[in-house]
Amino acid sequence: MRTLWLLHEMGLDFDLRIYPFGKALRAPEYLAIHPLGRVPCLEEDGLVLFETGAITEYLVEKYPEKGLGRLPGAAERAHWLQWLHYAETVAVHGATLTQQHIVIYEDRDRSPFVMKLERRRLEKALEVLDTHLADGREYLLESGFSAIDTNVGYSVYVARHFTPLQVFPHLAAYYNRLSARPAFAKSLPETPALFRQPFYDLRDDLAS
Ligand SMILES: N[C@@H](CCC(=O)N[C@@H](CS)C(=O)NCC(=O)O)C(=O)O
């Protein structure tokens, strides 16, 4: 979703191929593109690239006129890189919580301890963003919207399924700004593919 969002923000022409989670991602044809069978993947002019962060850097450098990167030499370059990679720090907690609450099918295989720990670690990671945004800035960099906002924004999109954003007022306002962008709306799945409910609370009902 975050790469799709970025492509829409950039206004590029592209063909989207959707691979549902499951066997399609482990088919030999797909493993020839991404050896781990994950999404996303970008193919352009014979180049095959995986890892969202790398795809982000590649796209903003290939299309500098879109203005969504902060290229080497730019004043905010170092912080642009910092938040690009921080997006993955947040995303990993979201991915673990997605696995615990949604992907794992049987209650006996879920861990209330992991759910609690990961929710706490996610909240600490969100707190850092909330504090950063507390000075009233609209987006992560003072110079305005860039590709790091699609990466971090996606991580917040996932995170809010597992922790209420209201306790982070600056982050909640930032997420509202991001989700009002037309390119964000275009990147959402037409039918809920993964998140079938808006919020997944802690599961204290599970045996420890
Ligand atoms: N760090 C990688 C993460 C890739 C990843 O784990 N993608 C997930 C979806 S967000 C996936 O393909 N999961 C399918 C699976 O593990 O079978 C990236 O940003 O591209």
PDB file of C-alpha atoms and ligand atoms in Angstrom:
ATOM      1  CA  MET A   1       0.000   0.000   0.000  1.00  0.00           C
ATOM      2  CA  ARG A   2       2.787   2.480   0.802  1.00  0.00           C
ATOM      3  CA  THR A   3       4.443   2.037  -2.601  1.00  0.00           C
ATOM      4  CA  LEU A   4       1.078   2.289  -4.316  1.00  0.00           C
ATOM      5  CA  TRP A   5       0.340   5.460  -2.372  1.00  0.00           C
ATOM      6  CA  LEU A   6       3.709   6.916  -3.393  1.00  0.00           C
ATOM      7  CA  LEU A   7       3.137   6.058  -7.068  1.00  0.00           C
ATOM      8  CA  HIS A   8      -0.219   7.845  -6.935  1.00  0.00           C
ATOM      9  CA  GLU A   9       1.360  10.849  -5.190  1.00  0.00           C
ATOM     10  CA  MET A  10       3.954  10.992  -7.979  1.00  0.00           C
ATOM     11  CA  GLY A  11       1.298  10.751 -10.670  1.00  0.00           C
ATOM     12  CA  LEU A  12       3.251   8.115 -12.592  1.00  0.00           C
ATOM     13  CA  ASP A  13       1.732   5.670 -15.062  1.00  0.00           C
ATOM     14  CA  PHE A  14       2.030   2.102 -13.873  1.00  0.00           C
ATOM     15  CA  ASP A  15       0.437  -1.333 -14.108  1.00  0.00           C
ATOM     16  CA  LEU A  16      -0.603  -2.750 -10.756  1.00  0.00           C
ATOM     17  CA  ARG A  17      -0.533  -6.502 -10.230  1.00  0.00           C
ATOM     18  CA  ILE A  18      -2.160  -7.685  -7.040  1.00  0.00           C
ATOM     19  CA  TYR A  19      -0.965 -10.927  -5.475  1.00  0.00           C
ATOM     20  CA  PRO A  20      -3.211 -12.151  -2.674  1.00  0.00           C
ATOM     21  CA  PHE A  21      -1.464 -13.353   0.488  1.00  0.00           C
ATOM     22  CA  GLY A  22      -0.891 -17.093   0.306  1.00  0.00           C
ATOM     23  CA  LYS A  23       0.152 -19.435  -2.437  1.00  0.00           C
ATOM     24  CA  ALA A  24       0.403 -16.820  -5.193  1.00  0.00           C
ATOM     25  CA  LEU A  25       3.358 -15.247  -3.403  1.00  0.00           C
ATOM     26  CA  ARG A  26       5.173 -18.581  -3.207  1.00  0.00           C
ATOM     27  CA  ALA A  27       4.654 -19.542  -6.860  1.00  0.00           C
ATOM     28  CA  PRO A  28       7.925 -20.024  -8.782  1.00  0.00           C
ATOM     29  CA  GLU A  29       7.068 -17.164 -11.184  1.00  0.00           C
ATOM     30  CA  TYR A  30       6.745 -14.741  -8.278  1.00  0.00           C
ATOM     31  CA  LEU A  31       9.759 -16.117  -6.385  1.00  0.00           C
ATOM     32  CA  ALA A  32      11.795 -15.348  -9.508  1.00  0.00           C
ATOM     33  CA  ILE A  33      10.932 -11.682  -8.890  1.00  0.00           C
ATOM     34  CA  HIS A  34      11.089 -11.628  -5.081  1.00  0.00           C
ATOM     35  CA  PRO A  35      13.068 -14.563  -3.646  1.00  0.00           C
ATOM     36  CA  LEU A  36      11.273 -14.285  -0.292  1.00  0.00           C
ATOM     37  CA  GLY A  37       7.838 -14.088  -1.855  1.00  0.00           C
ATOM     38  CA  ARG A  38       6.837 -10.786  -0.283  1.00  0.00           C
ATOM     39  CA  VAL A  39       5.262  -7.585  -1.583  1.00  0.00           C
ATOM     40  CA  PRO A  40       5.908  -4.976  -2.846  1.00  0.00           C
ATOM     41  CA  CYS A  41       8.080  -5.358  -5.921  1.00  0.00           C
ATOM     42  CA  LEU A  42       8.799  -2.814  -8.619  1.00  0.00           C
ATOM     43  CA  GLU A  43       9.695  -3.611 -12.216  1.00  0.00           C
ATOM     44  CA  GLU A  44      10.832  -0.785 -14.451  1.00  0.00           C
ATOM     45  CA  ASP A  45      12.913  -0.819 -17.641  1.00  0.00           C
ATOM     46  CA  GLY A  46      14.229  -4.322 -16.899  1.00  0.00           C
ATOM     47  CA  LEU A  47      15.061  -3.457 -13.283  1.00  0.00           C
ATOM     48  CA  VAL A  48      13.504  -5.611 -10.574  1.00  0.00           C
ATOM     49  CA  LEU A  49      13.537  -4.150  -7.070  1.00  0.00           C
ATOM     50  CA  PHE A  50      12.129  -5.243  -3.736  1.00  0.00           C
ATOM     51  CA  GLU A  51      12.055  -3.601  -0.252  1.00  0.00           C
ATOM     52  CA  THR A  52       9.786  -0.590   0.131  1.00  0.00           C
ATOM     53  CA  GLY A  53      12.507   1.696   1.466  1.00  0.00           C
ATOM     54  CA  ALA A  54      14.755   0.972  -1.516  1.00  0.00           C
ATOM     55  CA  ILE A  55      11.833   1.402  -3.939  1.00  0.00           C
ATOM     56  CA  THR A  56      11.077   4.761  -2.296  1.00  0.00           C
ATOM     57  CA  GLU A  57      14.666   5.976  -2.667  1.00  0.00           C
ATOM     58  CA  TYR A  58      14.846   4.701  -6.248  1.00  0.00           C
ATOM     59  CA  LEU A  59      11.608   6.419  -7.325  1.00  0.00           C
ATOM     60  CA  VAL A  60      12.352   9.813  -5.775  1.00  0.00           C
ATOM     61  CA  GLU A  61      15.829   9.812  -7.329  1.00  0.00           C
ATOM     62  CA  LYS A  62      14.588   8.640 -10.734  1.00  0.00           C
ATOM     63  CA  TYR A  63      11.870  11.308 -10.782  1.00  0.00           C
ATOM     64  CA  PRO A  64      13.412  14.261  -8.875  1.00  0.00           C
ATOM     65  CA  GLU A  65      11.018  16.682 -10.565  1.00  0.00           C
ATOM     66  CA  LYS A  66       8.203  15.247  -8.431  1.00  0.00           C
ATOM     67  CA  GLY A  67       9.921  16.756  -5.386  1.00  0.00           C
ATOM     68  CA  LEU A  68       9.168  13.925  -2.982  1.00  0.00           C
ATOM     69  CA  GLY A  69      12.757  13.085  -2.038  1.00  0.00           C
ATOM     70  CA  ARG A  70      15.420  15.135  -0.358  1.00  0.00           C
ATOM     71  CA  LEU A  71      18.386  14.200  -2.502  1.00  0.00           C
ATOM     72  CA  PRO A  72      22.078  14.220  -1.434  1.00  0.00           C
ATOM     73  CA  GLY A  73      23.072  17.802  -0.716  1.00  0.00           C
ATOM     74  CA  ALA A  74      19.581  18.857   0.391  1.00  0.00           C
ATOM     75  CA  ALA A  75      19.469  20.419   3.855  1.00  0.00           C
ATOM     76  CA  GLU A  76      16.996  17.865   5.200  1.00  0.00           C
ATOM     77  CA  ARG A  77      18.557  14.830   3.501  1.00  0.00           C
ATOM     78  CA  ALA A  78      19.793  13.162   6.728  1.00  0.00           C
ATOM     79  CA  HIS A  79      16.459  13.514   8.472  1.00  0.00           C
ATOM     80  CA  TRP A  80      14.592  12.395   5.355  1.00  0.00           C
ATOM     81  CA  LEU A  81      16.627   9.164   5.536  1.00  0.00           C
ATOM     82  CA  GLN A  82      16.085   8.850   9.276  1.00  0.00           C
ATOM     83  CA  TRP A  83      12.298   8.960   9.002  1.00  0.00           C
ATOM     84  CA  LEU A  84      12.267   6.725   5.936  1.00  0.00           C
ATOM     85  CA  HIS A  85      13.919   3.984   7.969  1.00  0.00           C
ATOM     86  CA  TYR A  86      11.989   4.818  11.127  1.00  0.00           C
ATOM     87  CA  ALA A  87       8.834   3.957   9.163  1.00  0.00           C
ATOM     88  CA  GLU A  88      10.027   0.348   9.109  1.00  0.00           C
ATOM     89  CA  THR A  89      10.704   0.399  12.874  1.00  0.00           C
ATOM     90  CA  VAL A  90       7.051   1.278  13.403  1.00  0.00           C
ATOM     91  CA  ALA A  91       5.855  -1.098  10.676  1.00  0.00           C
ATOM     92  CA  VAL A  92       7.541  -4.111  12.269  1.00  0.00           C
ATOM     93  CA  HIS A  93       5.425  -3.743  15.431  1.00  0.00           C
ATOM     94  CA  GLY A  94       2.324  -3.388  13.270  1.00  0.00           C
ATOM     95  CA  ALA A  95       3.309  -6.518  11.344  1.00  0.00           C
ATOM     96  CA  THR A  96       3.809  -8.536  14.539  1.00  0.00           C
ATOM     97  CA  LEU A  97       0.443  -7.389  15.882  1.00  0.00           C
ATOM     98  CA  THR A  98      -1.200  -8.204  12.542  1.00  0.00           C
ATOM     99  CA  GLN A  99       0.263 -11.680  12.779  1.00  0.00           C
ATOM    100  CA  GLN A 100      -0.860 -12.156  16.382  1.00  0.00           C
ATOM    101  CA  HIS A 101      -4.404 -10.810  15.971  1.00  0.00           C
ATOM    102  CA  ILE A 102      -5.258 -11.712  12.388  1.00  0.00           C
ATOM    103  CA  VAL A 103      -2.909 -14.056  10.552  1.00  0.00           C
ATOM    104  CA  ILE A 104      -2.617 -16.652  13.329  1.00  0.00           C
ATOM    105  CA  TYR A 105      -5.833 -18.562  13.082  1.00  0.00           C
ATOM    106  CA  GLU A 106      -6.175 -20.538  16.307  1.00  0.00           C
ATOM    107  CA  ASP A 107      -6.467 -18.783  19.671  1.00  0.00           C
ATOM    108  CA  ARG A 108      -4.199 -21.394  21.261  1.00  0.00           C
ATOM    109  CA  ASP A 109      -1.361 -20.246  18.967  1.00  0.00           C
ATOM    110  CA  ARG A 110      -1.685 -16.555  19.863  1.00  0.00           C
ATOM    111  CA  SER A 111       0.301 -15.021  22.714  1.00  0.00           C
ATOM    112  CA  PRO A 112      -1.336 -12.394  24.964  1.00  0.00           C
ATOM    113  CA  PHE A 113       2.162 -11.586  26.231  1.00  0.00           C
ATOM    114  CA  VAL A 114       3.463 -10.798  22.726  1.00  0.00           C
ATOM    115  CA  MET A 115       0.312  -8.796  21.967  1.00  0.00           C
ATOM    116  CA  LYS A 116       0.805  -6.688  25.103  1.00  0.00           C
ATOM    117  CA  LEU A 117       4.546  -6.242  24.636  1.00  0.00           C
ATOM    118  CA  GLU A 118       4.245  -5.307  20.971  1.00  0.00           C
ATOM    119  CA  ARG A 119       1.399  -2.886  21.609  1.00  0.00           C
ATOM    120  CA  ARG A 120       3.534  -1.163  24.257  1.00  0.00           C
ATOM    121  CA  ARG A 121       6.551  -1.023  21.918  1.00  0.00           C
ATOM    122  CA  LEU A 122       4.348   0.307  19.129  1.00  0.00           C
ATOM    123  CA  GLU A 123       2.998   3.011  21.440  1.00  0.00           C
ATOM    124  CA  LYS A 124       6.532   4.086  22.416  1.00  0.00           C
ATOM    125  CA  ALA A 125       7.440   4.323  18.721  1.00  0.00           C
ATOM    126  CA  LEU A 126       4.303   6.402  18.014  1.00  0.00           C
ATOM    127  CA  GLU A 127       5.091   8.676  20.962  1.00  0.00           C
ATOM    128  CA  VAL A 128       8.353   9.672  19.245  1.00  0.00           C
ATOM    129  CA  LEU A 129       6.370  10.764  16.173  1.00  0.00           C
ATOM    130  CA  ASP A 130       3.817  12.613  18.304  1.00  0.00           C
ATOM    131  CA  THR A 131       6.583  14.540  20.080  1.00  0.00           C
ATOM    132  CA  HIS A 132       8.258  15.365  16.772  1.00  0.00           C
ATOM    133  CA  LEU A 133       4.998  16.742  15.384  1.00  0.00           C
ATOM    134  CA  ALA A 134       4.175  18.721  18.544  1.00  0.00           C
ATOM    135  CA  ASP A 135       5.698  21.955  17.184  1.00  0.00           C
ATOM    136  CA  GLY A 136       2.757  22.267  14.827  1.00  0.00           C
ATOM    137  CA  ARG A 137       4.492  21.172  11.614  1.00  0.00           C
ATOM    138  CA  GLU A 138       2.164  19.708   8.992  1.00  0.00           C
ATOM    139  CA  TYR A 139       4.436  16.900   7.843  1.00  0.00           C
ATOM    140  CA  LEU A 140       7.587  15.241   9.153  1.00  0.00           C
ATOM    141  CA  LEU A 141       9.938  17.704   7.469  1.00  0.00           C
ATOM    142  CA  GLU A 142       9.616  21.456   7.832  1.00  0.00           C
ATOM    143  CA  SER A 143       9.829  21.812   4.056  1.00  0.00           C
ATOM    144  CA  GLY A 144       6.574  19.900   3.669  1.00  0.00           C
ATOM    145  CA  PHE A 145       5.164  16.659   2.333  1.00  0.00           C
ATOM    146  CA  SER A 146       7.593  14.079   0.972  1.00  0.00           C
ATOM    147  CA  ALA A 147       7.862  10.339   0.367  1.00  0.00           C
ATOM    148  CA  ILE A 148       8.720   9.709   4.019  1.00  0.00           C
ATOM    149  CA  ASP A 149       5.183  10.753   4.905  1.00  0.00           C
ATOM    150  CA  THR A 150       3.787   7.937   2.761  1.00  0.00           C
ATOM    151  CA  ASN A 151       6.079   5.435   4.480  1.00  0.00           C
ATOM    152  CA  VAL A 152       5.485   6.637   8.030  1.00  0.00           C
ATOM    153  CA  GLY A 153       1.828   7.315   7.218  1.00  0.00           C
ATOM    154  CA  TYR A 154       1.306   3.716   6.156  1.00  0.00           C
ATOM    155  CA  SER A 155       2.857   2.512   9.420  1.00  0.00           C
ATOM    156  CA  VAL A 156       0.430   4.737  11.334  1.00  0.00           C
ATOM    157  CA  TYR A 157      -2.451   3.432   9.175  1.00  0.00           C
ATOM    158  CA  VAL A 158      -1.599  -0.097  10.331  1.00  0.00           C
ATOM    159  CA  ALA A 159      -0.822   0.940  13.925  1.00  0.00           C
ATOM    160  CA  ARG A 160      -4.227   2.506  14.528  1.00  0.00           C
ATOM    161  CA  HIS A 161      -5.817  -0.931  14.199  1.00  0.00           C
ATOM    162  CA  PHE A 162      -4.003  -1.915  17.394  1.00  0.00           C
ATOM    163  CA  THR A 163      -3.766   1.225  19.523  1.00  0.00           C
ATOM    164  CA  PRO A 164      -6.090   4.259  19.748  1.00  0.00           C
ATOM    165  CA  LEU A 165      -4.476   7.284  18.106  1.00  0.00           C
ATOM    166  CA  GLN A 166      -6.417   9.778  20.236  1.00  0.00           C
ATOM    167  CA  VAL A 167      -3.785   9.624  22.977  1.00  0.00           C
ATOM    168  CA  PHE A 168      -1.317  11.059  20.437  1.00  0.00           C
ATOM    169  CA  PRO A 169      -3.107  14.290  19.385  1.00  0.00           C
ATOM    170  CA  HIS A 170      -0.379  15.634  17.080  1.00  0.00           C
ATOM    171  CA  LEU A 171       0.027  12.261  15.398  1.00  0.00           C
ATOM    172  CA  ALA A 172      -3.750  11.886  15.056  1.00  0.00           C
ATOM    173  CA  ALA A 173      -3.961  15.305  13.355  1.00  0.00           C
ATOM    174  CA  TYR A 174      -1.053  14.342  11.062  1.00  0.00           C
ATOM    175  CA  TYR A 175      -2.791  11.078  10.148  1.00  0.00           C
ATOM    176  CA  ASN A 176      -6.012  12.978   9.405  1.00  0.00           C
ATOM    177  CA  ARG A 177      -4.083  15.257   7.038  1.00  0.00           C
ATOM    178  CA  LEU A 178      -2.469  12.285   5.326  1.00  0.00           C
ATOM    179  CA  SER A 179      -5.633  10.246   4.972  1.00  0.00           C
ATOM    180  CA  ALA A 180      -7.416  13.237   3.398  1.00  0.00           C
ATOM    181  CA  ARG A 181      -4.961  13.150   0.471  1.00  0.00           C
ATOM    182  CA  PRO A 182      -6.554  11.773  -2.720  1.00  0.00           C
ATOM    183  CA  ALA A 183      -3.526   9.529  -3.387  1.00  0.00           C
ATOM    184  CA  PHE A 184      -3.979   7.875   0.023  1.00  0.00           C
ATOM    185  CA  ALA A 185      -7.609   7.051  -0.764  1.00  0.00           C
ATOM    186  CA  LYS A 186      -6.568   5.577  -4.142  1.00  0.00           C
ATOM    187  CA  SER A 187      -4.120   3.212  -2.447  1.00  0.00           C
ATOM    188  CA  LEU A 188      -6.658   1.655  -0.069  1.00  0.00           C
ATOM    189  CA  PRO A 189      -7.865  -1.863  -0.936  1.00  0.00           C
ATOM    190  CA  GLU A 190     -11.305  -1.863  -2.563  1.00  0.00           C
ATOM    191  CA  THR A 191     -12.502  -4.624  -0.271  1.00  0.00           C
ATOM    192  CA  PRO A 192     -10.813  -5.083   3.111  1.00  0.00           C
ATOM    193  CA  ALA A 193      -8.144  -7.672   2.412  1.00  0.00           C
ATOM    194  CA  LEU A 194      -6.544  -7.866   5.823  1.00  0.00           C
ATOM    195  CA  PHE A 195      -8.172  -5.601   8.396  1.00  0.00           C
ATOM    196  CA  ARG A 196     -11.797  -6.685   8.662  1.00  0.00           C
ATOM    197  CA  GLN A 197     -12.485  -4.641  11.790  1.00  0.00           C
ATOM    198  CA  PRO A 198     -11.337  -1.124  12.697  1.00  0.00           C
ATOM    199  CA  PHE A 199      -9.686  -2.078  15.984  1.00  0.00           C
ATOM    200  CA  TYR A 200      -8.132  -5.192  17.524  1.00  0.00           C
ATOM    201  CA  ASP A 201      -7.887  -4.863  21.298  1.00  0.00           C
ATOM    202  CA  LEU A 202      -5.667  -6.791  23.688  1.00  0.00           C
ATOM    203  CA  ARG A 203      -6.861 -10.358  24.221  1.00  0.00           C
ATOM    204  CA  ASP A 204      -6.779 -10.863  27.973  1.00  0.00           C
ATOM    205  CA  ASP A 205      -9.282 -13.670  27.456  1.00  0.00           C
ATOM    206  CA  LEU A 206      -6.536 -15.878  26.025  1.00  0.00           C
ATOM    207  CA  ALA A 207      -4.664 -18.274  28.269  1.00  0.00           C
ATOM    208  CA  SER A 208      -1.125 -17.077  29.008  1.00  0.00           C
TER     209      SER A 208
HETATM  210  N1  LIG B   1      10.657  -4.762   4.655  1.00  0.00           N
HETATM  211  C1  LIG B   1       9.857  -5.313   3.588  1.00  0.00           C
HETATM  212  C2  LIG B   1       8.680  -6.059   4.159  1.00  0.00           C
HETATM  213  C3  LIG B   1       7.963  -6.874   3.108  1.00  0.00           C
HETATM  214  C4  LIG B   1       6.820  -7.648   3.716  1.00  0.00           C
HETATM  215  O1  LIG B   1       6.991  -8.325   4.742  1.00  0.00           O
HETATM  216  N2  LIG B   1       5.642  -7.576   3.090  1.00  0.00           N
HETATM  217  C5  LIG B   1       4.488  -8.276   3.601  1.00  0.00           C
HETATM  218  C6  LIG B   1       3.242  -7.442   3.374  1.00  0.00           C
HETATM  219  S1  LIG B   1       3.324  -5.879   4.136  1.00  0.00           S
HETATM  220  C7  LIG B   1       4.273  -9.576   2.846  1.00  0.00           C
HETATM  221  O2  LIG B   1       4.547  -9.634   1.666  1.00  0.00           O
HETATM  222  N3  LIG B   1       3.762 -10.608   3.514  1.00  0.00           N
HETATM  223  C8  LIG B   1       3.403 -11.825   2.854  1.00  0.00           C
HETATM  224  C9  LIG B   1       4.057 -13.035   3.464  1.00  0.00           C
HETATM  225  O3  LIG B   1       4.872 -12.894   4.382  1.00  0.00           O
HETATM  226  O4  LIG B   1       3.737 -14.112   2.978  1.00  0.00           O
HETATM  227  C10 LIG B   1       9.395  -4.193   2.648  1.00  0.00           C
HETATM  228  O5  LIG B   1       9.200  -3.085   3.144  1.00  0.00           O
HETATM  229  O6  LIG B   1       9.227  -4.399   1.441  1.00  0.00           O
END
